[in-house]
Amino acid sequence: MSDHLFRPQVRCVLVAAMTLGFALVFGATAARGAVWYVRPGGGGDATTIQGGLALAQSGDMVRVAAGTYMEHDLQLPPGVTLVGESGRDSTVIDAQDLGHGVIGADSAVVSGFTIEHAGPLNRHAVYCYQTSPAVLYNRFVDNFERTIVLYRSTSEVAGNEFFTFAGAPSSHVTSAQSTPWIHDNVFHADDPNGNISAIEISDVGPGGIGAARVENNVIHGRTFISDLTRTDTTRVTGNVCIVQNGFSEVFNIAFNPSPLLIRNNTMVGGSGVFLQGNSKAVLLGNIVVDGRYGIQASGGEIVLDCNDVFHCETGYSGVSPGPHDFSANPLFCSAATGNYQLQNTSPCAPGLTPDDCGLVGALQVACAPTITFTITASAGQGGTITPSGVVQVSSGADQSFIMTPDPGYHVADVLVDSASVGGVTDYTFHNVDGNHTIAASFELTPPPPPPAALEVNRIRMAVSPGGSFASDPTFSTGGLEFPRGSGKTVVFASGLWLGAVVNDSTQVTVAEYSDEFRPGAMLNGGPDDPNRPEYRVYRLDRQYASGAARDSALAAYNAGAVPHGAPAVSVLTNGKLDIPGDEMLWHVYNDADPTWHTNPAGHSQPLGVEIQQTAYAFNRSGALDNTAFLKFRIINNGTNLLRDMYAALWSDPDLGGFADDLVGCDSTRSLGYCYNGTNNDPVYGSAPPAVGYDLLRVVKTGGSDLARGATSFMQYLNGGDPQTPTQSYNFLLGRLADGSAITNPITSQLTTYFYSGDPVAGTGWLDSNPGDRRFLLPSGPFTLAPAETLELVGAIVIGDGTDRLSSIAKLRNFDDQVQQLFDGTGCGVAMTVTLSPRTLNLRARGRWVTGYLEPSAPWAADQIDVPSIRLNGTVPVDPAAPVTIGDFNGNGVADLAVKFDRTAVELAVTAGVAVPVVVTGTVAGQCFTGTDTIRVQRAAVTAPLPGSLVFPGKTTVRWEVPAGFEIESVALLSSFDDGASWRIVAGGLPNSGSCQWTVPDVITDRARVAIALARPSNASGYSLDQVLGVSGRFSVGQVTGIAPAEEVAFALRGATPNPAQHELRVSFSLKDSKAATLELFDVSGRRLAVRRVEAMGAGWHTVTLGERGALPAGLYMIRLTQDGRSLVTRAAVVR
């Protein structure tokens, strides 16, 4: 074939991305004239794009600063260049579905924008009616239909990116009776139903003049050309076209009596080229591979030559191959990664094609032939490896293998090149440069330790040795029976969910039917052997039928549970055990074994946490008879910092019949619940109960975090279970699976709480479609460093009324009582409390402060729940001290004598002559409170002053040095929760009256410091003896969070001023222009406002969140989130 027939231009286009510059826009395209600047915050010629365009005349340029502009129907003046000066990543025109984005004009240019949300019907991102602007280097996203419309236009459309439609499927570029030049764009228009076209060119009506050109584009999807009635040849050349589904044509040519040239294109997938009707077309030098059809025609004048039609189900239909057409593997560099350039041995390369066709396809030679290696993969009995056998791998490529055990088996070991890599479930060879082997072996999984049940009141709740509870291990029945012994169940399955960001990776561990937690503690950062006999669920009762039965149970508990973190339990003088509740279950488990992480909702790397779980219940009348308590001590025993950590209770509540359930939440109570859709349940009949889960308290122990409840309530139907850890983590954040926010349809406000209305009153957002429900009650975010502990205490409460709605009312009433009992508020039982010694000062000696508790009739001392006792709400009874019952005041009524650690008491009280001390707890399931006054004498801490504000960094602590006491050294303590918990900052300090303190980077108005006498201790560094002085409460601020040193640009400052009297103006810094949000929450965790701020770019910014008129006086939380990291600060509004 002669060389002059077609000589393709030499070019190199990468399919994965196109690098496009702005030299054309800022250079000679527009005539030089005035430059107008649009700055949304002021400082320019206009604050809106329309305002800038109004100033411009032909030859002028309008330069638009980065930001999001809520504008539509932007009319370009003729000859004006409109430019987003920071490019399309940072400059957004959001038409808000109110009209066109930009309306064209002759000789105008629009460049460097993301244009989105043009609509609705017949409204387009760029609309050119008998006008011919240049549309260059823009991005188009979520426009309703027909992104760019050209009618009788000669526009140039170049360097743009086109993404999904928000409305009706159509075409990205629609050209009618026009001669556009469409080149170097990237189109994403692949549609499984074939309803989207990347480009549609047609002449309906009078014929066009001139030639349309479609050149050098990357097209994911179909191109449609029809009814061309013009004299010049329309050219489609140099395009790379990929169609994923087999039914859409790459090029659909219909009824074209005018000539059409399709030359040097690379077409992959789909149904190739389809020529309909009386079409005239010349197809030269194209590659058509991997499709249902190669080239098909139904009439017309078709000329074919030098096309490579390879690996198509039907190569030609209705047309014969051209004289020099051929069929050969084109040998792309890497089709798997989207690189459709040619290897230098390709039969489509110049000089190697049959009959000297020259270059065939769109792209030039760019790589040598691929060198391949083999990896031989095998699996033993009990499982499979995928892929298996001899696997061919290109040099430098990665290859992954998945090990899948059969039911009842687990991965025992994986040998890579005969070396063990452990019992992993997946393994990846990176940058392969030789042959390898991988062999997996499996072994039978021993049966898990037997489950136990909490069954002391009206509830029977199964508890498994991992993270599942209220779940029958066989899943043959529900896991929470109510009433106990009835065979009726209100919950099918429940479990613990945890999620966090670890080194910028989202990691989630779930107990959702299959349990990713395994029994046992962690040792040296990894899991201990789960098959050790002590890793089981231990049960203790408050009272036993005999002392022998009690001693046997307690001995097993002390031998197997206490060494792994279980709380110590003692025998009271009345022979009962001082456990929480009347029955207690305890066990330990962890998530540190990666081979257990196989649930699709988790299936990520372990977080490295150990969980010590206590379940307990009371055999008392009223609310406690319908309640089961769960306490989780979640300890970071790994080596990673767990950022943005969330903990949640998950439930599949099949309340009687599973298909008629509804769910809801009460965010003020931190309560999520399930109730029946009708008063005709197939199991409970006309009076179905309601079951609720309450997060009574979630707090990082020993830290400065405030205690929290539920921060969201999520629900989904059977079949809507998350399938990836990202989807699960989005649920934990209070978002939908795809990460989008939830909108309350009643208030039109963003929220994190599904169905927060009141079903009893019939108001608010209610669940209205009964079905097989699941729900999740998360709390967070927290940051958990290695060795730190997060404590979650929850309760499952059941209300059983006379019908479905009265059951909700009773559930709420019971839940309030449970919360009050847990908090020690609203106590109705009076308790006489006497403390000894009566004076605390440096001369007072002894290890403890003794409390004598005498309840009022009809209560008795042996009914007091010792673990529930708290002094001033924070100091528990010392578990190492004896607990006795006797008539210590000689009035004929038995008293309970308990002991509190003296140093802890000194830190929990203020100085004074008659200092009130409050002791709370429960007696026979009812809340009690009692008060005594004691004398407290100590030295004063004079700095920081009460009410003062200190900042992170160095500050001076001062205290009075008492006379008459020889105290050589002291310890400095700090608290950021008003004395609820303390940390030793430093010991061995000279008792000189002052020292330097490095204030940590926290924000709180509840800080205190203390000076104490301390002695060295091998176990913990220092052991406190006495308290010398405690400061008043002061604040720490203003910077609330700064990212690590390598990312110092990510920071959040509090509202200024604080408290605010008008609006909440928040200062923050971003590290880059990646997605970022500012959110405003009230103290209950309800999200009130959210704002996207990434368009502001890197650096410091100040924005306004909310309006004072819409915000009542109170405390608010502000959260900044970017790139998976979050910072939180507080702000107050006052009137």
PDB file of C-alpha atoms in Angstrom, residues 705-882:
ATOM      1  CA  ASP A 705     -11.501  14.041  77.062  1.00  0.00           C
ATOM      2  CA  LEU A 706     -15.026  14.735  78.183  1.00  0.00           C
ATOM      3  CA  ALA A 707     -17.321  11.770  78.707  1.00  0.00           C
ATOM      4  CA  ARG A 708     -19.597  11.290  75.700  1.00  0.00           C
ATOM      5  CA  GLY A 709     -22.700   9.474  74.708  1.00  0.00           C
ATOM      6  CA  ALA A 710     -23.870   8.497  71.250  1.00  0.00           C
ATOM      7  CA  THR A 711     -22.639  10.819  68.495  1.00  0.00           C
ATOM      8  CA  SER A 712     -24.833   9.269  65.798  1.00  0.00           C
ATOM      9  CA  PHE A 713     -27.519   6.652  65.153  1.00  0.00           C
ATOM     10  CA  MET A 714     -27.365   4.655  61.938  1.00  0.00           C
ATOM     11  CA  GLN A 715     -29.755   2.094  60.484  1.00  0.00           C
ATOM     12  CA  TYR A 716     -30.062  -0.116  57.437  1.00  0.00           C
ATOM     13  CA  LEU A 717     -32.218  -2.964  56.191  1.00  0.00           C
ATOM     14  CA  ASN A 718     -31.217  -6.582  55.760  1.00  0.00           C
ATOM     15  CA  GLY A 719     -29.066  -6.671  52.618  1.00  0.00           C
ATOM     16  CA  GLY A 720     -27.719  -3.166  53.195  1.00  0.00           C
ATOM     17  CA  ASP A 721     -24.830  -4.399  55.340  1.00  0.00           C
ATOM     18  CA  PRO A 722     -21.532  -2.588  54.692  1.00  0.00           C
ATOM     19  CA  GLN A 723     -19.237  -4.508  52.359  1.00  0.00           C
ATOM     20  CA  THR A 724     -15.954  -2.669  52.976  1.00  0.00           C
ATOM     21  CA  PRO A 725     -14.201  -1.181  56.007  1.00  0.00           C
ATOM     22  CA  THR A 726     -14.634   2.262  54.439  1.00  0.00           C
ATOM     23  CA  GLN A 727     -18.392   1.821  54.326  1.00  0.00           C
ATOM     24  CA  SER A 728     -18.391   0.619  57.946  1.00  0.00           C
ATOM     25  CA  TYR A 729     -16.273   3.582  59.045  1.00  0.00           C
ATOM     26  CA  ASN A 730     -18.642   5.953  57.258  1.00  0.00           C
ATOM     27  CA  PHE A 731     -21.459   4.447  59.350  1.00  0.00           C
ATOM     28  CA  LEU A 732     -19.380   5.067  62.483  1.00  0.00           C
ATOM     29  CA  LEU A 733     -18.957   8.707  61.401  1.00  0.00           C
ATOM     30  CA  GLY A 734     -22.737   9.075  61.082  1.00  0.00           C
ATOM     31  CA  ARG A 735     -22.715   9.078  57.284  1.00  0.00           C
ATOM     32  CA  LEU A 736     -24.182   6.870  54.613  1.00  0.00           C
ATOM     33  CA  ALA A 737     -22.105   4.010  53.241  1.00  0.00           C
ATOM     34  CA  ASP A 738     -20.797   6.158  50.362  1.00  0.00           C
ATOM     35  CA  GLY A 739     -19.696   8.879  52.781  1.00  0.00           C
ATOM     36  CA  SER A 740     -22.500  11.316  52.004  1.00  0.00           C
ATOM     37  CA  ALA A 741     -24.227  13.203  54.785  1.00  0.00           C
ATOM     38  CA  ILE A 742     -27.710  12.465  56.147  1.00  0.00           C
ATOM     39  CA  THR A 743     -30.428  15.080  55.766  1.00  0.00           C
ATOM     40  CA  ASN A 744     -33.412  15.134  58.094  1.00  0.00           C
ATOM     41  CA  PRO A 745     -36.334  15.409  55.627  1.00  0.00           C
ATOM     42  CA  ILE A 746     -38.499  17.190  58.185  1.00  0.00           C
ATOM     43  CA  THR A 747     -36.039  19.972  59.070  1.00  0.00           C
ATOM     44  CA  SER A 748     -33.921  19.846  55.865  1.00  0.00           C
ATOM     45  CA  GLN A 749     -30.896  20.018  58.175  1.00  0.00           C
ATOM     46  CA  LEU A 750     -27.843  17.785  58.052  1.00  0.00           C
ATOM     47  CA  THR A 751     -27.775  15.287  60.888  1.00  0.00           C
ATOM     48  CA  THR A 752     -26.005  12.171  62.133  1.00  0.00           C
ATOM     49  CA  TYR A 753     -29.130  10.726  63.750  1.00  0.00           C
ATOM     50  CA  PHE A 754     -31.600   8.664  61.736  1.00  0.00           C
ATOM     51  CA  TYR A 755     -35.261   8.766  62.800  1.00  0.00           C
ATOM     52  CA  SER A 756     -34.862  11.208  65.691  1.00  0.00           C
ATOM     53  CA  GLY A 757     -38.594  11.951  65.977  1.00  0.00           C
ATOM     54  CA  ASP A 758     -41.068  10.878  68.676  1.00  0.00           C
ATOM     55  CA  PRO A 759     -43.189   7.871  67.647  1.00  0.00           C
ATOM     56  CA  VAL A 760     -45.384   8.242  70.740  1.00  0.00           C
ATOM     57  CA  ALA A 761     -46.336  11.808  69.857  1.00  0.00           C
ATOM     58  CA  GLY A 762     -46.177  11.120  66.109  1.00  0.00           C
ATOM     59  CA  THR A 763     -43.851  14.070  65.500  1.00  0.00           C
ATOM     60  CA  GLY A 764     -40.506  14.568  63.745  1.00  0.00           C
ATOM     61  CA  TRP A 765     -38.621  12.218  61.468  1.00  0.00           C
ATOM     62  CA  LEU A 766     -39.997   8.715  61.966  1.00  0.00           C
ATOM     63  CA  ASP A 767     -39.259   5.302  60.502  1.00  0.00           C
ATOM     64  CA  SER A 768     -42.324   4.378  58.472  1.00  0.00           C
ATOM     65  CA  ASN A 769     -41.432   1.248  56.534  1.00  0.00           C
ATOM     66  CA  PRO A 770     -41.374  -1.858  58.775  1.00  0.00           C
ATOM     67  CA  GLY A 771     -38.744  -4.420  57.885  1.00  0.00           C
ATOM     68  CA  ASP A 772     -35.759  -6.455  59.005  1.00  0.00           C
ATOM     69  CA  ARG A 773     -33.725  -3.666  60.614  1.00  0.00           C
ATOM     70  CA  ARG A 774     -30.125  -3.240  61.780  1.00  0.00           C
ATOM     71  CA  PHE A 775     -28.851  -0.290  63.795  1.00  0.00           C
ATOM     72  CA  LEU A 776     -25.571   1.131  65.073  1.00  0.00           C
ATOM     73  CA  LEU A 777     -24.965   3.426  68.055  1.00  0.00           C
ATOM     74  CA  PRO A 778     -21.465   4.983  67.707  1.00  0.00           C
ATOM     75  CA  SER A 779     -19.482   7.400  69.858  1.00  0.00           C
ATOM     76  CA  GLY A 780     -16.367   9.358  68.892  1.00  0.00           C
ATOM     77  CA  PRO A 781     -13.973  10.568  67.729  1.00  0.00           C
ATOM     78  CA  PHE A 782     -11.214   9.731  70.215  1.00  0.00           C
ATOM     79  CA  THR A 783      -7.456   9.540  69.913  1.00  0.00           C
ATOM     80  CA  LEU A 784      -6.010   6.476  71.608  1.00  0.00           C
ATOM     81  CA  ALA A 785      -2.245   6.320  71.980  1.00  0.00           C
ATOM     82  CA  PRO A 786      -0.456   3.055  72.824  1.00  0.00           C
ATOM     83  CA  ALA A 787      -1.249   1.948  76.407  1.00  0.00           C
ATOM     84  CA  GLU A 788      -4.253   4.281  76.655  1.00  0.00           C
ATOM     85  CA  THR A 789      -7.736   3.003  77.488  1.00  0.00           C
ATOM     86  CA  LEU A 790     -11.198   3.892  76.223  1.00  0.00           C
ATOM     87  CA  GLU A 791     -14.075   2.875  78.498  1.00  0.00           C
ATOM     88  CA  LEU A 792     -17.559   2.350  77.099  1.00  0.00           C
ATOM     89  CA  VAL A 793     -20.472   1.543  79.399  1.00  0.00           C
ATOM     90  CA  GLY A 794     -23.769   0.666  77.778  1.00  0.00           C
ATOM     91  CA  ALA A 795     -27.104  -0.761  78.803  1.00  0.00           C
ATOM     92  CA  ILE A 796     -29.753  -2.787  77.002  1.00  0.00           C
ATOM     93  CA  VAL A 797     -33.143  -1.735  78.393  1.00  0.00           C
ATOM     94  CA  ILE A 798     -36.542  -3.203  77.588  1.00  0.00           C
ATOM     95  CA  GLY A 799     -39.896  -1.503  77.989  1.00  0.00           C
ATOM     96  CA  ASP A 800     -42.959  -3.743  77.968  1.00  0.00           C
ATOM     97  CA  GLY A 801     -46.169  -1.735  77.857  1.00  0.00           C
ATOM     98  CA  THR A 802     -49.693  -2.571  76.806  1.00  0.00           C
ATOM     99  CA  ASP A 803     -49.023  -1.830  73.128  1.00  0.00           C
ATOM    100  CA  ARG A 804     -46.120  -0.891  70.861  1.00  0.00           C
ATOM    101  CA  LEU A 805     -46.138   2.849  71.685  1.00  0.00           C
ATOM    102  CA  SER A 806     -46.658   2.515  75.432  1.00  0.00           C
ATOM    103  CA  SER A 807     -43.668   0.168  75.366  1.00  0.00           C
ATOM    104  CA  ILE A 808     -41.566   3.063  73.987  1.00  0.00           C
ATOM    105  CA  ALA A 809     -42.815   5.341  76.766  1.00  0.00           C
ATOM    106  CA  LYS A 810     -41.963   2.725  79.378  1.00  0.00           C
ATOM    107  CA  LEU A 811     -38.545   2.169  77.758  1.00  0.00           C
ATOM    108  CA  ARG A 812     -37.762   5.880  78.072  1.00  0.00           C
ATOM    109  CA  ASN A 813     -38.861   5.927  81.715  1.00  0.00           C
ATOM    110  CA  PHE A 814     -36.753   2.891  82.542  1.00  0.00           C
ATOM    111  CA  ASP A 815     -33.819   4.310  80.612  1.00  0.00           C
ATOM    112  CA  ASP A 816     -33.964   7.559  82.598  1.00  0.00           C
ATOM    113  CA  GLN A 817     -33.915   5.573  85.831  1.00  0.00           C
ATOM    114  CA  VAL A 818     -30.968   3.496  84.650  1.00  0.00           C
ATOM    115  CA  GLN A 819     -29.005   6.608  83.633  1.00  0.00           C
ATOM    116  CA  GLN A 820     -29.734   8.256  86.992  1.00  0.00           C
ATOM    117  CA  LEU A 821     -28.604   5.171  88.867  1.00  0.00           C
ATOM    118  CA  PHE A 822     -25.449   5.027  86.780  1.00  0.00           C
ATOM    119  CA  ASP A 823     -24.703   8.746  87.171  1.00  0.00           C
ATOM    120  CA  GLY A 824     -25.580   8.823  90.878  1.00  0.00           C
ATOM    121  CA  THR A 825     -28.162  11.578  90.323  1.00  0.00           C
ATOM    122  CA  GLY A 826     -31.779  11.724  91.313  1.00  0.00           C
ATOM    123  CA  CYS A 827     -31.082   9.404  94.256  1.00  0.00           C
ATOM    124  CA  GLY A 828     -34.052   8.758  96.505  1.00  0.00           C
ATOM    125  CA  VAL A 829     -32.453   6.699  99.300  1.00  0.00           C
ATOM    126  CA  ALA A 830     -30.926   8.687 102.174  1.00  0.00           C
ATOM    127  CA  MET A 831     -27.622   7.384 103.550  1.00  0.00           C
ATOM    128  CA  THR A 832     -25.909   8.515 106.735  1.00  0.00           C
ATOM    129  CA  VAL A 833     -22.207   8.914 105.994  1.00  0.00           C
ATOM    130  CA  THR A 834     -19.458   9.448 108.548  1.00  0.00           C
ATOM    131  CA  LEU A 835     -15.848   9.887 107.454  1.00  0.00           C
ATOM    132  CA  SER A 836     -12.691   9.250 109.505  1.00  0.00           C
ATOM    133  CA  PRO A 837     -10.294  10.966 110.085  1.00  0.00           C
ATOM    134  CA  ARG A 838     -12.229  14.202 110.552  1.00  0.00           C
ATOM    135  CA  THR A 839      -9.252  16.333 109.512  1.00  0.00           C
ATOM    136  CA  LEU A 840      -6.934  15.928 106.532  1.00  0.00           C
ATOM    137  CA  ASN A 841      -3.581  17.718 106.764  1.00  0.00           C
ATOM    138  CA  LEU A 842       0.108  16.948 106.614  1.00  0.00           C
ATOM    139  CA  ARG A 843      -0.006  15.577 110.157  1.00  0.00           C
ATOM    140  CA  ALA A 844      -2.739  13.085 109.270  1.00  0.00           C
ATOM    141  CA  ARG A 845      -1.350   9.620 108.769  1.00  0.00           C
ATOM    142  CA  GLY A 846      -2.720   6.401 107.425  1.00  0.00           C
ATOM    143  CA  ARG A 847      -3.370   4.867 104.055  1.00  0.00           C
ATOM    144  CA  TRP A 848      -7.145   5.316 103.920  1.00  0.00           C
ATOM    145  CA  VAL A 849     -10.100   7.515 104.707  1.00  0.00           C
ATOM    146  CA  THR A 850     -12.804   5.273 106.174  1.00  0.00           C
ATOM    147  CA  GLY A 851     -16.451   5.815 105.339  1.00  0.00           C
ATOM    148  CA  TYR A 852     -19.192   4.441 107.592  1.00  0.00           C
ATOM    149  CA  LEU A 853     -22.450   4.080 105.643  1.00  0.00           C
ATOM    150  CA  GLU A 854     -25.763   3.545 107.429  1.00  0.00           C
ATOM    151  CA  PRO A 855     -28.845   3.296 105.163  1.00  0.00           C
ATOM    152  CA  SER A 856     -32.305   4.374 106.218  1.00  0.00           C
ATOM    153  CA  ALA A 857     -35.017   1.756 106.754  1.00  0.00           C
ATOM    154  CA  PRO A 858     -36.059  -0.524 105.132  1.00  0.00           C
ATOM    155  CA  TRP A 859     -32.624  -0.807 103.517  1.00  0.00           C
ATOM    156  CA  ALA A 860     -29.783  -2.761 105.129  1.00  0.00           C
ATOM    157  CA  ALA A 861     -25.998  -2.415 105.018  1.00  0.00           C
ATOM    158  CA  ASP A 862     -25.527  -5.774 103.299  1.00  0.00           C
ATOM    159  CA  GLN A 863     -27.678  -4.550 100.379  1.00  0.00           C
ATOM    160  CA  ILE A 864     -25.195  -1.799  99.456  1.00  0.00           C
ATOM    161  CA  ASP A 865     -23.441  -2.419  96.124  1.00  0.00           C
ATOM    162  CA  VAL A 866     -19.799  -1.747  97.090  1.00  0.00           C
ATOM    163  CA  PRO A 867     -18.400  -1.330  93.513  1.00  0.00           C
ATOM    164  CA  SER A 868     -21.005   1.364  92.849  1.00  0.00           C
ATOM    165  CA  ILE A 869     -19.824   3.610  95.709  1.00  0.00           C
ATOM    166  CA  ARG A 870     -18.136   6.876  94.723  1.00  0.00           C
ATOM    167  CA  LEU A 871     -16.802   9.729  96.872  1.00  0.00           C
ATOM    168  CA  ASN A 872     -17.417  13.107  95.223  1.00  0.00           C
ATOM    169  CA  GLY A 873     -18.358  11.226  92.077  1.00  0.00           C
ATOM    170  CA  THR A 874     -14.822  10.034  91.274  1.00  0.00           C
ATOM    171  CA  VAL A 875     -13.118   8.118  94.108  1.00  0.00           C
ATOM    172  CA  PRO A 876     -14.106   4.419  94.319  1.00  0.00           C
ATOM    173  CA  VAL A 877     -13.693   2.123  97.267  1.00  0.00           C
ATOM    174  CA  ASP A 878     -10.124   0.794  97.411  1.00  0.00           C
ATOM    175  CA  PRO A 879     -10.452  -2.846  96.251  1.00  0.00           C
ATOM    176  CA  ALA A 880      -7.351  -3.763  98.266  1.00  0.00           C
ATOM    177  CA  ALA A 881      -8.931  -2.619 101.557  1.00  0.00           C
ATOM    178  CA  PRO A 882     -11.186  -4.705 103.812  1.00  0.00           C
TER     179      PRO A 882
END
